[in-house]
């Protein structure tokens, strides 16, 4: 290559030609002058003459709002640049686009495992990714961060993105962001106590994009007080629910039902889990005189009419065909969660010396839902330890969190790689080691670059 | 496209003259990675000497070195090329001292070398990340010009970000 011969100007007689400089329109359209001379300067000079646009370009690349806020206290200029509403919107859009287009893009996350569902302050095991530790700051404890940060008066019931739903007996709910500590207690639910609940949070459609960032999400909270007294139709389970919607700020009635024969002696395994505007809950029933997982109840919240019972709203999803039945489908052997917004179901069964792990994802792309087996792996495990899947990784489908006795391991499926990431402390008072797999509740928090704001109730 | 590793297709050469009189002879395909120069070439299509009175020869040379690398690597449309570029970019910004980084960034911005600007702004952002406010000021030699109490007020509003 014969380029970049450095020649001094004198050796060429180009002086007669019209020399040009880049037109100002092609360089960045910054508000400050684009001409500069920095012959003797250093950092301080650079930051005094660098254009607003270029500086904003730097701020845009910071991974989280935490860093923006910190930068805004560096000097007045940085403060005024970062405080521009159009910059905030651009920051959110930039990171959203990056997240949806780059499948290797990872966000900080926290996994919260709660031991027993019935106690008010149950033992919690929290597992924070490295990045989420830095978001929570240096001063926060490395373990027990959530018992530290969650309000004392609420029990965690559900999580979506970086928000949690807390409940307080008998019928109070709070939407809470554990990072920013912004919280909102909802009006008291009309009837009954919190039997089962669910929480969905989704961006409002871009069509009615509000200028206010804190107003861009819609929250829905489902409150089920219990079975209905309406036993007119003896073949169906009928549920009396209430649905809170942040846009109206009110609770409205939501009744749903499904045939009893699908899950005789029905029991909900846990609260509902949200994925793409639909709430899912694993249910148990009696099968061959055994209590075992029978299927999944799916509840579509997007339907407008909440006034009366709607058969289409509720759907019963049967277990995959190759799912082990009977004792294999007992509660502690089945795990259920969301990976990248897609529902996953796992079954881990130990036969003789060998444990077999199967993982399915729920494909909703067609009108009909369909289970797709994504993992079928054999695990070596020591004879005396019990192993169960505690939770799914929020965005890596090849990783599950595994419970072994009282310890939590991050397990890479197929690689046979375990890494201890946490353990339960003080379990004895509340729950035995043997009961732990079946009573474990997992909540995943994923931190978007801009913490999800909680709008006020109208 | 047929291999162009040894072809001597008549590539046009451009002359770029820096503020200190240093001149660079550059293939058109390399120089037009810079938006500003591309615009000029498209506008007039002449083989004019292009004067760049706002860029010093040292930094213009570095910008062109980057352009050359990326222009070359882009011609063979290998899949691994992305990786090569990334690796090379990493090396490129790794050892930059602050002074050079800033000059280079200003030069790249002035010349509308968008990709290079992205690379260098990312480098500056990485110097901010994980630092406390005091450390940021120290790194970038910025003096706080807030009135007493103003900074505390901002902190108080978003206390979670400072814990």
Coordinates of C-alpha atoms in Angstrom, one line a residue:
Chain A
X1 CA 0.0 0.0 0.0
X2 CA 1.4 3.2 -1.0
X3 CA -0.4 5.6 1.1
X4 CA 0.6 7.9 3.9
X5 CA 3.8 9.1 2.5
X6 CA 4.4 12.1 4.6
X7 CA 5.5 14.9 2.4
X8 CA 6.0 18.4 3.4
X9 CA 3.9 21.0 1.6
X10 CA 6.9 22.7 0.0
X11 CA 7.7 19.8 -2.2
X12 CA 4.4 20.1 -4.0
X13 CA 3.2 23.1 -5.8
X14 CA -0.5 22.9 -5.0
X15 CA -0.6 26.4 -3.8
X16 CA -2.4 27.6 -6.9
X17 CA -5.3 25.3 -6.4
X18 CA -8.2 26.3 -4.4
X19 CA -7.8 24.7 -1.1
X20 CA -10.9 23.8 0.7
X21 CA -12.0 23.0 4.2
X22 CA -14.8 20.8 5.2
X23 CA -18.1 22.6 5.0
X24 CA -19.6 23.3 8.4
X25 CA -22.7 21.4 7.5
X26 CA -20.9 18.1 7.2
X27 CA -19.3 18.3 10.5
X28 CA -21.4 17.9 13.6
X29 CA -24.1 20.4 14.0
X30 CA -23.0 21.4 17.4
X31 CA -24.2 24.4 19.2
X32 CA -20.7 25.5 20.1
X33 CA -18.1 26.4 17.5
X34 CA -16.5 23.5 15.8
X35 CA -13.2 25.2 15.3
X36 CA -10.7 24.5 17.9
X37 CA -7.0 24.7 18.6
X38 CA -5.6 22.6 21.4
X39 CA -1.9 22.8 20.7
X40 CA -0.9 22.9 24.3
X41 CA -4.0 21.8 26.1
X42 CA -5.0 18.8 28.2
X43 CA -8.1 17.5 29.8
X44 CA -9.4 20.7 31.3
X45 CA -9.1 22.4 27.9
X46 CA -10.8 19.6 26.1
X47 CA -13.8 19.7 28.4
X48 CA -14.1 23.4 28.1
X49 CA -14.2 23.4 24.3
X50 CA -15.7 20.1 23.5
X51 CA -19.1 20.5 21.8
X52 CA -22.3 19.7 23.6
X53 CA -23.2 17.1 21.0
X54 CA -19.9 15.2 21.6
X55 CA -20.3 15.3 25.3
X56 CA -23.8 14.0 25.1
X57 CA -22.5 11.3 22.9
X58 CA -20.3 10.2 25.7
X59 CA -23.1 10.3 28.3
X60 CA -25.3 8.3 26.0
X61 CA -22.8 5.4 26.2
X62 CA -23.0 5.2 30.0
X63 CA -24.8 1.9 30.9
X64 CA -27.2 3.1 33.5
X65 CA -29.0 6.2 34.8
X66 CA -27.1 5.9 38.0
X67 CA -24.0 7.1 36.2
X68 CA -25.9 9.9 34.5
X69 CA -27.1 11.2 37.9
X70 CA -23.6 11.1 39.3
X71 CA -22.2 12.9 36.3
X72 CA -24.8 15.6 36.6
X73 CA -23.2 16.7 39.9
X74 CA -19.8 17.1 38.3
X75 CA -20.4 20.7 37.1
X76 CA -23.2 23.0 36.0
X77 CA -22.7 22.3 32.3
X78 CA -22.9 18.5 32.7
X79 CA -25.9 19.0 34.9
X80 CA -27.8 21.1 32.3
X81 CA -26.9 18.7 29.4
X82 CA -27.9 15.6 31.3
X83 CA -31.1 17.2 32.5
X84 CA -32.4 17.9 29.0
X85 CA -35.6 15.9 28.6
X86 CA -34.8 15.1 25.0
X87 CA -31.5 13.6 26.1
X88 CA -33.3 11.3 28.6
X89 CA -35.6 10.1 25.9
X90 CA -32.7 9.5 23.6
X91 CA -30.8 7.6 26.3
X92 CA -33.8 5.3 26.9
X93 CA -34.4 4.7 23.2
X94 CA -30.7 4.0 22.5
X95 CA -30.4 1.4 25.3
X96 CA -33.8 -0.2 24.4
X97 CA -32.7 -0.6 20.8
X98 CA -29.4 -2.0 21.9
X99 CA -31.1 -4.5 24.2
X100 CA -33.6 -5.7 21.6
X101 CA -31.1 -5.9 18.7
X102 CA -28.1 -7.4 20.4
X103 CA -28.8 -10.8 21.8
X104 CA -25.5 -10.9 23.7
X105 CA -26.4 -7.7 25.4
X106 CA -26.6 -8.4 29.1
X107 CA -28.3 -6.5 31.8
X108 CA -27.6 -6.6 35.5
X109 CA -29.9 -8.8 37.4
X110 CA -30.8 -10.0 40.8
X111 CA -32.4 -13.3 41.8
X112 CA -34.4 -13.3 45.0
X113 CA -35.3 -16.6 46.5
X114 CA -37.8 -16.8 49.3
X115 CA -38.0 -19.9 51.4
X116 CA -41.4 -20.2 52.8
X117 CA -44.5 -18.5 51.5
X118 CA -46.4 -18.2 54.7
X119 CA -44.2 -16.2 57.0
X120 CA -43.9 -12.5 57.0
X121 CA -40.1 -12.2 57.0
X122 CA -39.0 -15.5 55.5
X123 CA -35.4 -16.4 54.9
X124 CA -34.4 -14.9 51.6
X125 CA -31.4 -15.8 49.5
X126 CA -30.3 -13.1 47.1
X127 CA -28.0 -13.5 44.2
X128 CA -26.7 -10.4 42.5
X129 CA -24.9 -10.3 39.2
X130 CA -21.6 -8.3 39.4
X131 CA -23.2 -5.4 37.5
X132 CA -26.2 -5.2 39.7
X133 CA -23.9 -5.0 42.8
X134 CA -22.3 -2.0 41.3
X135 CA -25.7 -0.4 40.7
X136 CA -26.7 -0.9 44.3
X137 CA -23.5 0.8 45.4
X138 CA -20.5 -0.1 47.4
X139 CA -22.1 0.4 50.8
X140 CA -24.8 -2.1 50.4
X141 CA -24.1 -5.5 51.9
X142 CA -23.0 -8.2 49.6
X143 CA -25.5 -10.6 50.9
X144 CA -28.9 -9.8 52.3
X145 CA -29.3 -6.7 50.2
X146 CA -32.9 -7.2 49.6
X147 CA -33.9 -7.8 53.1
X148 CA -32.1 -4.6 53.6
X149 CA -33.8 -2.7 50.8
X150 CA -37.3 -4.0 50.7
X151 CA -39.8 -2.3 52.9
X152 CA -40.3 -4.1 56.2
X153 CA -44.0 -4.1 55.9
X154 CA -44.5 -6.1 52.7
X155 CA -44.0 -9.6 51.3
X156 CA -42.7 -9.9 47.9
X157 CA -45.2 -11.6 45.6
X158 CA -44.1 -11.0 42.0
X159 CA -41.5 -9.2 39.9
X160 CA -41.4 -7.7 36.4
X161 CA -38.2 -6.2 35.1
X162 CA -36.9 -4.1 38.0
X163 CA -40.1 -3.8 39.9
X164 CA -41.6 -6.0 42.6
X165 CA -45.2 -6.4 43.8
X166 CA -45.4 -6.4 47.6
X167 CA -48.5 -7.4 49.6
X168 CA -49.6 -6.7 53.1
X169 CA -52.3 -8.6 54.8
X170 CA -55.1 -8.6 54.2
X171 CA -55.5 -6.8 50.9
X172 CA -53.0 -4.1 50.4
X173 CA -50.5 -4.0 47.5
X174 CA -47.5 -1.9 46.7
X175 CA -45.5 -1.6 43.5
X176 CA -41.9 -0.9 44.4
X177 CA -38.6 -0.3 42.7
X178 CA -35.9 -1.7 45.0
X179 CA -33.2 0.3 43.3
X180 CA -34.7 3.8 43.3
X181 CA -36.9 2.9 46.3
X182 CA -39.8 4.5 44.6
X183 CA -43.0 2.9 45.8
X184 CA -46.7 3.2 45.4
X185 CA -49.3 1.7 47.6
X186 CA -52.5 0.9 45.7
X187 CA -55.9 1.6 46.9
X188 CA -57.1 -1.3 49.1
X189 CA -58.4 -4.2 47.0
X190 CA -62.2 -4.3 47.4
X191 CA -62.7 -7.8 48.8
X192 CA -61.1 -10.6 50.6
X193 CA -57.5 -11.2 51.4
X194 CA -54.5 -11.7 49.1
X195 CA -55.0 -15.4 48.2
X196 CA -53.2 -15.3 44.9
X197 CA -52.0 -12.3 42.9
X198 CA -50.2 -11.3 39.8
X199 CA -48.4 -8.3 38.4
X200 CA -47.9 -7.1 34.9
X201 CA -46.0 -4.0 33.7
X202 CA -45.8 -3.0 30.1
X203 CA -44.8 0.1 28.1
X204 CA -47.8 2.0 26.7
X205 CA -48.1 1.8 23.0
X206 CA -46.0 4.3 21.2
X207 CA -49.0 5.8 19.6
X208 CA -49.9 7.7 22.7
X209 CA -46.4 8.4 23.8
X210 CA -46.5 10.7 26.7
X211 CA -43.9 13.4 27.0
X212 CA -43.5 12.4 30.6
X213 CA -41.1 9.6 31.2
X214 CA -42.7 8.6 34.4
X215 CA -45.9 8.0 32.6
X216 CA -44.8 5.5 30.0
X217 CA -45.7 2.3 31.7
X218 CA -49.0 0.7 32.5
X219 CA -49.3 -1.5 35.6
X220 CA -51.8 -4.2 36.2
X221 CA -52.3 -6.0 39.5
X222 CA -54.5 -9.1 39.8
X223 CA -56.0 -9.9 43.1
X224 CA -57.8 -13.1 43.7
X225 CA -59.6 -13.4 46.9
X226 CA -60.5 -17.0 46.4
X227 CA -62.9 -19.3 44.7
X228 CA -66.3 -17.8 43.9
X229 CA -69.4 -18.6 45.8
X230 CA -71.1 -19.0 42.5
X231 CA -71.3 -22.7 42.1
X232 CA -74.2 -22.7 39.6
X233 CA -72.0 -24.4 37.1
X234 CA -70.6 -27.3 39.0
X235 CA -68.3 -28.4 36.3
X236 CA -66.1 -25.3 36.4
X237 CA -63.9 -23.6 38.9
X238 CA -64.9 -20.0 39.0
X239 CA -62.6 -17.4 40.4
X240 CA -63.5 -14.0 41.7
X241 CA -60.8 -11.6 40.9
X242 CA -60.1 -7.9 40.9
X243 CA -57.9 -6.2 38.5
X244 CA -56.2 -2.9 39.2
X245 CA -55.1 -0.8 36.2
X246 CA -52.8 2.2 36.7
X247 CA -54.5 4.1 33.9
X248 CA -57.8 4.2 35.7
X249 CA -56.4 4.0 39.2
X250 CA -59.3 1.6 40.1
X251 CA -60.0 -2.0 40.8
X252 CA -62.5 -3.7 38.6
X253 CA -64.1 -7.1 38.7
X254 CA -62.5 -9.9 36.8
X255 CA -64.0 -13.3 36.9
X256 CA -62.5 -16.4 35.2
X257 CA -63.1 -20.0 35.1
X258 CA -62.0 -23.4 33.7
X259 CA -63.3 -26.9 33.9
X260 CA -62.7 -28.8 37.1
X261 CA -61.8 -32.0 35.4
X262 CA -58.5 -30.5 34.2
X263 CA -57.2 -30.3 37.7
X264 CA -59.3 -32.1 40.4
X265 CA -58.7 -30.7 43.9
X266 CA -57.0 -27.6 42.4
X267 CA -54.2 -25.8 44.1
X268 CA -52.2 -22.9 42.9
X269 CA -48.5 -23.7 43.3
X270 CA -47.5 -20.0 43.5
X271 CA -48.5 -16.5 42.5
X272 CA -48.9 -15.6 38.9
X273 CA -45.9 -14.9 36.6
X274 CA -46.2 -12.3 33.8
X275 CA -45.1 -12.6 30.3
X276 CA -46.2 -10.3 27.5
X277 CA -49.4 -9.2 29.1
X278 CA -50.5 -12.6 30.1
X279 CA -50.4 -14.0 33.6
X280 CA -49.4 -17.6 34.1
X281 CA -49.7 -19.8 37.2
X282 CA -48.7 -23.4 37.7
X283 CA -51.5 -25.5 39.3
X284 CA -51.6 -28.8 41.1
X285 CA -54.3 -31.3 41.1
X286 CA -54.9 -35.0 41.9
X287 CA -53.6 -37.5 39.4
X288 CA -53.8 -41.3 40.3
X289 CA -54.3 -40.4 43.9
X290 CA -51.2 -38.3 43.9
X291 CA -50.9 -34.5 44.2
X292 CA -48.9 -33.3 41.3
X293 CA -48.5 -30.5 38.9
X294 CA -51.3 -30.6 36.3
X295 CA -50.8 -27.7 34.0
X296 CA -50.7 -23.9 33.7
X297 CA -53.5 -21.4 34.0
X298 CA -53.1 -18.5 31.6
X299 CA -55.0 -15.3 32.0
X300 CA -55.0 -12.7 29.3
X301 CA -55.1 -9.2 30.8
X302 CA -55.3 -7.4 27.5
X303 CA -59.0 -8.0 27.2
X304 CA -60.9 -4.8 27.9
X305 CA -64.0 -6.2 29.3
X306 CA -63.5 -7.0 32.9
X307 CA -67.2 -6.8 33.8
X308 CA -68.2 -10.4 33.4
X309 CA -66.9 -13.9 33.1
X310 CA -65.2 -14.4 29.8
X311 CA -64.2 -17.9 28.8
X312 CA -61.6 -16.7 26.3
X313 CA -59.7 -14.8 28.9
X314 CA -58.7 -17.9 30.8
X315 CA -56.9 -20.8 29.2
X316 CA -55.6 -24.0 30.6
X317 CA -52.3 -25.1 29.1
X318 CA -51.6 -28.8 29.4
X319 CA -48.1 -30.1 30.3
X320 CA -45.8 -31.1 27.4
X321 CA -46.4 -34.6 26.1
X322 CA -43.0 -35.8 27.2
X323 CA -43.4 -34.4 30.7
X324 CA -43.0 -37.1 33.4
X325 CA -46.3 -37.7 35.2
X326 CA -47.2 -39.0 38.7
X327 CA -44.4 -38.6 41.3
X328 CA -42.2 -37.1 38.7
X329 CA -44.5 -34.1 38.5
X330 CA -44.4 -33.3 42.2
X331 CA -43.9 -29.7 43.1
X332 CA -40.3 -29.7 44.0
X333 CA -39.3 -31.3 40.7
X334 CA -40.9 -28.7 38.5
X335 CA -39.8 -25.2 37.9
X336 CA -41.5 -22.5 36.0
X337 CA -40.3 -19.0 35.0
X338 CA -39.6 -16.5 32.3
X339 CA -36.5 -16.3 30.1
X340 CA -36.3 -13.3 27.8
X341 CA -40.0 -12.8 28.1
X342 CA -40.7 -16.4 27.1
X343 CA -42.2 -18.9 29.5
X344 CA -40.1 -21.9 30.5
X345 CA -40.9 -25.1 32.3
X346 CA -38.4 -27.6 33.7
X347 CA -38.5 -31.0 35.2
X348 CA -35.6 -32.5 37.1
X349 CA -36.0 -36.2 38.1
X350 CA -33.5 -38.4 39.7
X351 CA -33.6 -42.0 38.8
X352 CA -30.9 -44.3 40.4
X353 CA -27.7 -42.3 40.3
X354 CA -28.6 -40.1 37.5
X355 CA -30.7 -37.0 37.2
X356 CA -32.4 -36.0 34.0
X357 CA -33.2 -32.3 33.4
X358 CA -35.7 -31.3 30.7
X359 CA -36.5 -27.7 29.8
X360 CA -39.3 -26.6 27.6
X361 CA -40.2 -23.2 26.3
X362 CA -43.7 -22.1 25.4
X363 CA -44.1 -21.1 21.8
X364 CA -47.0 -18.7 21.4
X365 CA -46.2 -17.6 17.9
X366 CA -49.1 -19.4 16.5
X367 CA -52.6 -19.1 17.6
X368 CA -52.1 -22.3 19.5
X369 CA -49.5 -22.5 22.2
X370 CA -46.9 -25.3 21.9
X371 CA -44.2 -26.6 24.1
X372 CA -40.8 -27.0 22.6
X373 CA -38.2 -29.1 24.3
X374 CA -35.0 -27.0 24.5
X375 CA -32.8 -29.0 26.8
X376 CA -32.6 -32.7 27.7
X377 CA -29.5 -33.2 29.8
X378 CA -28.1 -35.7 32.3
X379 CA -26.7 -34.5 35.5
X380 CA -24.2 -36.3 37.7
X381 CA -25.1 -35.8 41.3
X382 CA -24.0 -37.1 44.6
X383 CA -26.3 -39.7 46.0
X384 CA -27.2 -38.0 49.3
X385 CA -27.9 -34.5 48.0
X386 CA -31.2 -33.5 46.6
X387 CA -31.1 -31.3 43.6
X388 CA -33.8 -29.2 42.2
X389 CA -34.1 -26.3 39.8
X390 CA -34.7 -23.1 41.8
X391 CA -35.0 -20.5 39.0
X392 CA -34.2 -19.7 35.4
X393 CA -31.6 -17.2 34.4
X394 CA -33.5 -14.1 33.2
X395 CA -31.9 -14.0 29.8
X396 CA -29.5 -16.9 29.3
X397 CA -31.6 -19.9 28.4
X398 CA -28.7 -22.2 28.9
X399 CA -28.3 -21.4 32.6
X400 CA -30.5 -22.5 35.5
X401 CA -30.0 -21.9 39.2
X402 CA -30.0 -25.2 41.1
X403 CA -30.8 -25.8 44.7
X404 CA -28.6 -28.4 46.5
X405 CA -29.5 -28.7 50.2
X406 CA -29.4 -25.1 51.3
X407 CA -27.0 -23.9 48.6
X408 CA -27.7 -22.3 45.3
X409 CA -25.5 -23.1 42.3
X410 CA -25.4 -21.5 38.9
X411 CA -25.5 -24.4 36.4
X412 CA -24.6 -24.3 32.8
X413 CA -26.7 -26.9 31.1
X414 CA -24.6 -29.2 28.9
X415 CA -21.3 -28.0 30.3
X416 CA -21.8 -29.7 33.6
X417 CA -20.4 -26.6 35.2
X418 CA -21.6 -25.7 38.7
X419 CA -20.7 -22.5 40.6
X420 CA -21.9 -21.8 44.0
X421 CA -23.6 -18.4 44.1
X422 CA -25.6 -18.3 47.3
X423 CA -27.1 -20.1 50.2
X424 CA -29.9 -19.8 52.7
X425 CA -29.2 -18.7 56.2
X426 CA -31.3 -19.4 59.3
X427 CA -33.6 -21.8 57.4
X428 CA -34.2 -24.0 60.4
X429 CA -36.8 -21.8 62.0
X430 CA -39.1 -21.7 59.0
X431 CA -38.5 -24.5 56.7
X432 CA -36.7 -27.8 56.6
X433 CA -34.2 -28.8 54.0
X434 CA -36.5 -31.4 52.7
X435 CA -39.4 -29.0 52.2
X436 CA -37.3 -26.3 50.7
X437 CA -37.5 -27.4 47.0
X438 CA -41.3 -27.4 47.1
X439 CA -41.7 -24.1 49.0
X440 CA -39.1 -22.1 47.2
X441 CA -40.3 -19.0 45.3
X442 CA -38.0 -17.2 42.9
X443 CA -38.2 -13.6 41.7
X444 CA -35.9 -12.2 39.1
X445 CA -35.1 -8.6 38.7
X446 CA -33.5 -7.2 35.6
X447 CA -32.3 -3.7 35.6
X448 CA -32.9 -1.7 32.4
X449 CA -30.6 1.3 31.8
X450 CA -33.3 3.6 33.0
X451 CA -35.0 2.3 36.1
X452 CA -38.7 1.8 35.5
X453 CA -40.6 4.8 36.9
X454 CA -43.8 4.3 38.8
X455 CA -46.6 6.6 37.7
X456 CA -48.9 8.3 40.1
X457 CA -52.5 7.0 40.3
X458 CA -54.8 9.3 38.5
Chain B
X1 CA -16.3 -9.5 -5.8
X2 CA -13.0 -10.9 -7.1
X3 CA -10.1 -10.8 -4.8
X4 CA -8.4 -7.4 -4.8
X5 CA -5.4 -8.2 -2.6
X6 CA -2.9 -7.5 -5.3
X7 CA -4.9 -5.7 -7.9
X8 CA -3.6 -2.3 -8.9
X9 CA -6.9 -0.8 -10.0
X10 CA -6.5 2.9 -10.5
X11 CA -7.3 4.0 -7.1
X12 CA -7.5 7.7 -6.9
X13 CA -5.2 9.5 -4.5
X14 CA -6.2 12.5 -2.5
X15 CA -3.9 15.0 -0.8
X16 CA -4.8 16.1 2.7
X17 CA -3.1 19.0 4.2
X18 CA -3.0 19.4 8.0
X19 CA -2.9 22.7 9.9
X20 CA 0.9 22.4 10.4
X21 CA 1.5 21.9 6.7
X22 CA 2.0 18.2 6.8
X23 CA 0.5 16.6 3.8
X24 CA -0.9 13.1 3.4
X25 CA -1.4 11.2 0.2
X26 CA -4.3 8.9 0.7
X27 CA -6.4 6.5 -1.4
X28 CA -9.8 7.9 -1.9
X29 CA -11.5 4.8 -0.5
X30 CA -9.6 5.4 2.7
X31 CA -10.2 9.1 3.0
X32 CA -13.9 8.9 2.3
X33 CA -14.4 6.9 5.5
X34 CA -14.5 10.4 6.8
X35 CA -17.8 12.0 6.2
X36 CA -16.4 15.4 5.7
X37 CA -14.0 14.4 3.0
X38 CA -16.6 12.1 1.4
X39 CA -18.9 15.1 1.1
X40 CA -16.2 17.2 -0.6
X41 CA -15.3 14.5 -3.0
X42 CA -18.9 13.9 -4.0
X43 CA -19.6 17.6 -4.3
X44 CA -16.8 18.4 -6.7
X45 CA -15.2 15.2 -7.6
X46 CA -12.0 17.0 -8.3
X47 CA -8.5 16.0 -7.2
X48 CA -8.1 19.1 -5.2
X49 CA -5.7 19.4 -2.4
X50 CA -7.9 19.3 0.7
X51 CA -6.8 21.7 3.4
X52 CA -7.8 20.8 7.0
X53 CA -6.8 23.9 9.0
X54 CA -8.3 22.5 12.2
X55 CA -6.4 19.3 12.4
X56 CA -2.8 18.9 13.3
X57 CA -0.6 16.5 11.3
X58 CA 0.0 14.1 14.1
X59 CA -3.6 13.5 14.7
X60 CA -4.7 13.6 11.1
X61 CA -2.1 10.8 10.6
X62 CA -3.7 8.7 13.4
X63 CA -7.2 9.3 12.0
X64 CA -6.0 8.2 8.6
X65 CA -4.3 5.2 10.0
X66 CA -7.5 4.1 11.6
X67 CA -9.4 4.7 8.3
X68 CA -6.9 2.7 6.4
X69 CA -7.2 -0.2 8.7
X70 CA -11.0 -0.2 8.4
X71 CA -11.1 0.4 4.7
X72 CA -8.8 -2.6 4.2
X73 CA -10.6 -4.9 6.5
X74 CA -13.9 -4.0 4.9
X75 CA -12.9 -5.0 1.4
X76 CA -12.8 -8.7 2.2
X77 CA -16.2 -9.5 3.5
X78 CA -15.1 -12.2 5.9
X79 CA -17.2 -13.0 8.9
X80 CA -14.2 -13.0 11.1
X81 CA -13.5 -9.5 9.9
X82 CA -15.7 -7.9 12.5
X83 CA -13.7 -9.6 15.1
X84 CA -10.4 -8.4 13.6
X85 CA -11.7 -4.9 13.5
X86 CA -12.9 -5.0 17.1
X87 CA -9.6 -6.4 18.2
X88 CA -7.7 -3.8 16.3
X89 CA -9.9 -1.0 17.6
X90 CA -9.2 -2.2 21.1
X91 CA -5.5 -2.0 20.6
X92 CA -5.9 1.4 19.0
X93 CA -7.6 3.0 22.0
X94 CA -5.8 1.0 24.7
X95 CA -2.6 3.0 24.9
X96 CA -3.9 6.4 24.1
X97 CA -2.9 9.0 26.6
X98 CA -5.6 11.4 27.6
X99 CA -4.2 14.3 25.6
X100 CA -4.0 12.3 22.4
X101 CA -7.4 10.8 23.0
X102 CA -9.0 14.3 23.2
X103 CA -7.2 15.6 20.2
X104 CA -8.1 12.6 18.2
X105 CA -11.7 12.8 19.2
X106 CA -11.9 16.4 18.2
X107 CA -10.3 15.6 14.9
X108 CA -12.5 12.6 14.2
X109 CA -15.6 14.7 15.1
X110 CA -14.5 17.6 12.9
X111 CA -13.9 15.2 10.0
X112 CA -17.2 13.4 10.7
X113 CA -15.5 10.0 11.1
X114 CA -18.6 8.6 12.8
X115 CA -17.3 5.2 13.6
X116 CA -14.1 6.5 15.0
X117 CA -16.0 9.1 17.1
X118 CA -18.1 6.2 18.5
X119 CA -15.0 4.3 19.4
X120 CA -13.4 7.2 21.1
X121 CA -16.5 8.4 23.0
X122 CA -16.8 4.9 24.3
X123 CA -13.3 5.2 25.6
X124 CA -14.1 8.4 27.3
X125 CA -17.3 6.9 28.7
X126 CA -15.3 3.9 30.1
X127 CA -13.2 6.4 32.0
X128 CA -16.3 7.8 33.7
X129 CA -17.9 4.5 34.5
X130 CA -17.4 3.2 38.0
X131 CA -15.8 6.4 39.2
X132 CA -17.1 8.6 42.1
X133 CA -17.9 12.2 41.2
X134 CA -14.7 13.5 42.9
X135 CA -12.6 11.0 40.8
X136 CA -14.3 12.1 37.6
X137 CA -13.5 15.7 38.3
X138 CA -9.9 14.7 39.1
X139 CA -9.6 12.6 36.0
X140 CA -10.9 15.2 33.7
X141 CA -9.6 18.2 35.6
X142 CA -13.0 19.8 36.0
X143 CA -13.7 22.2 38.7
X144 CA -17.2 22.2 40.3
X145 CA -18.9 25.5 39.7
X146 CA -22.0 24.8 41.7
X147 CA -23.1 27.3 44.3
X148 CA -23.0 26.0 47.9
X149 CA -25.8 23.6 48.5
X150 CA -26.8 23.1 44.8
X151 CA -24.8 19.8 44.5
X152 CA -26.3 18.5 47.7
X153 CA -29.8 19.3 46.5
X154 CA -29.3 17.2 43.3
X155 CA -27.8 14.4 45.4
X156 CA -30.8 14.5 47.8
X157 CA -33.3 14.1 45.0
X158 CA -31.6 10.9 43.8
X159 CA -29.9 9.6 46.8
X160 CA -30.0 6.0 45.6
X161 CA -27.5 6.9 42.9
X162 CA -24.9 7.9 45.4
X163 CA -25.0 5.0 47.8

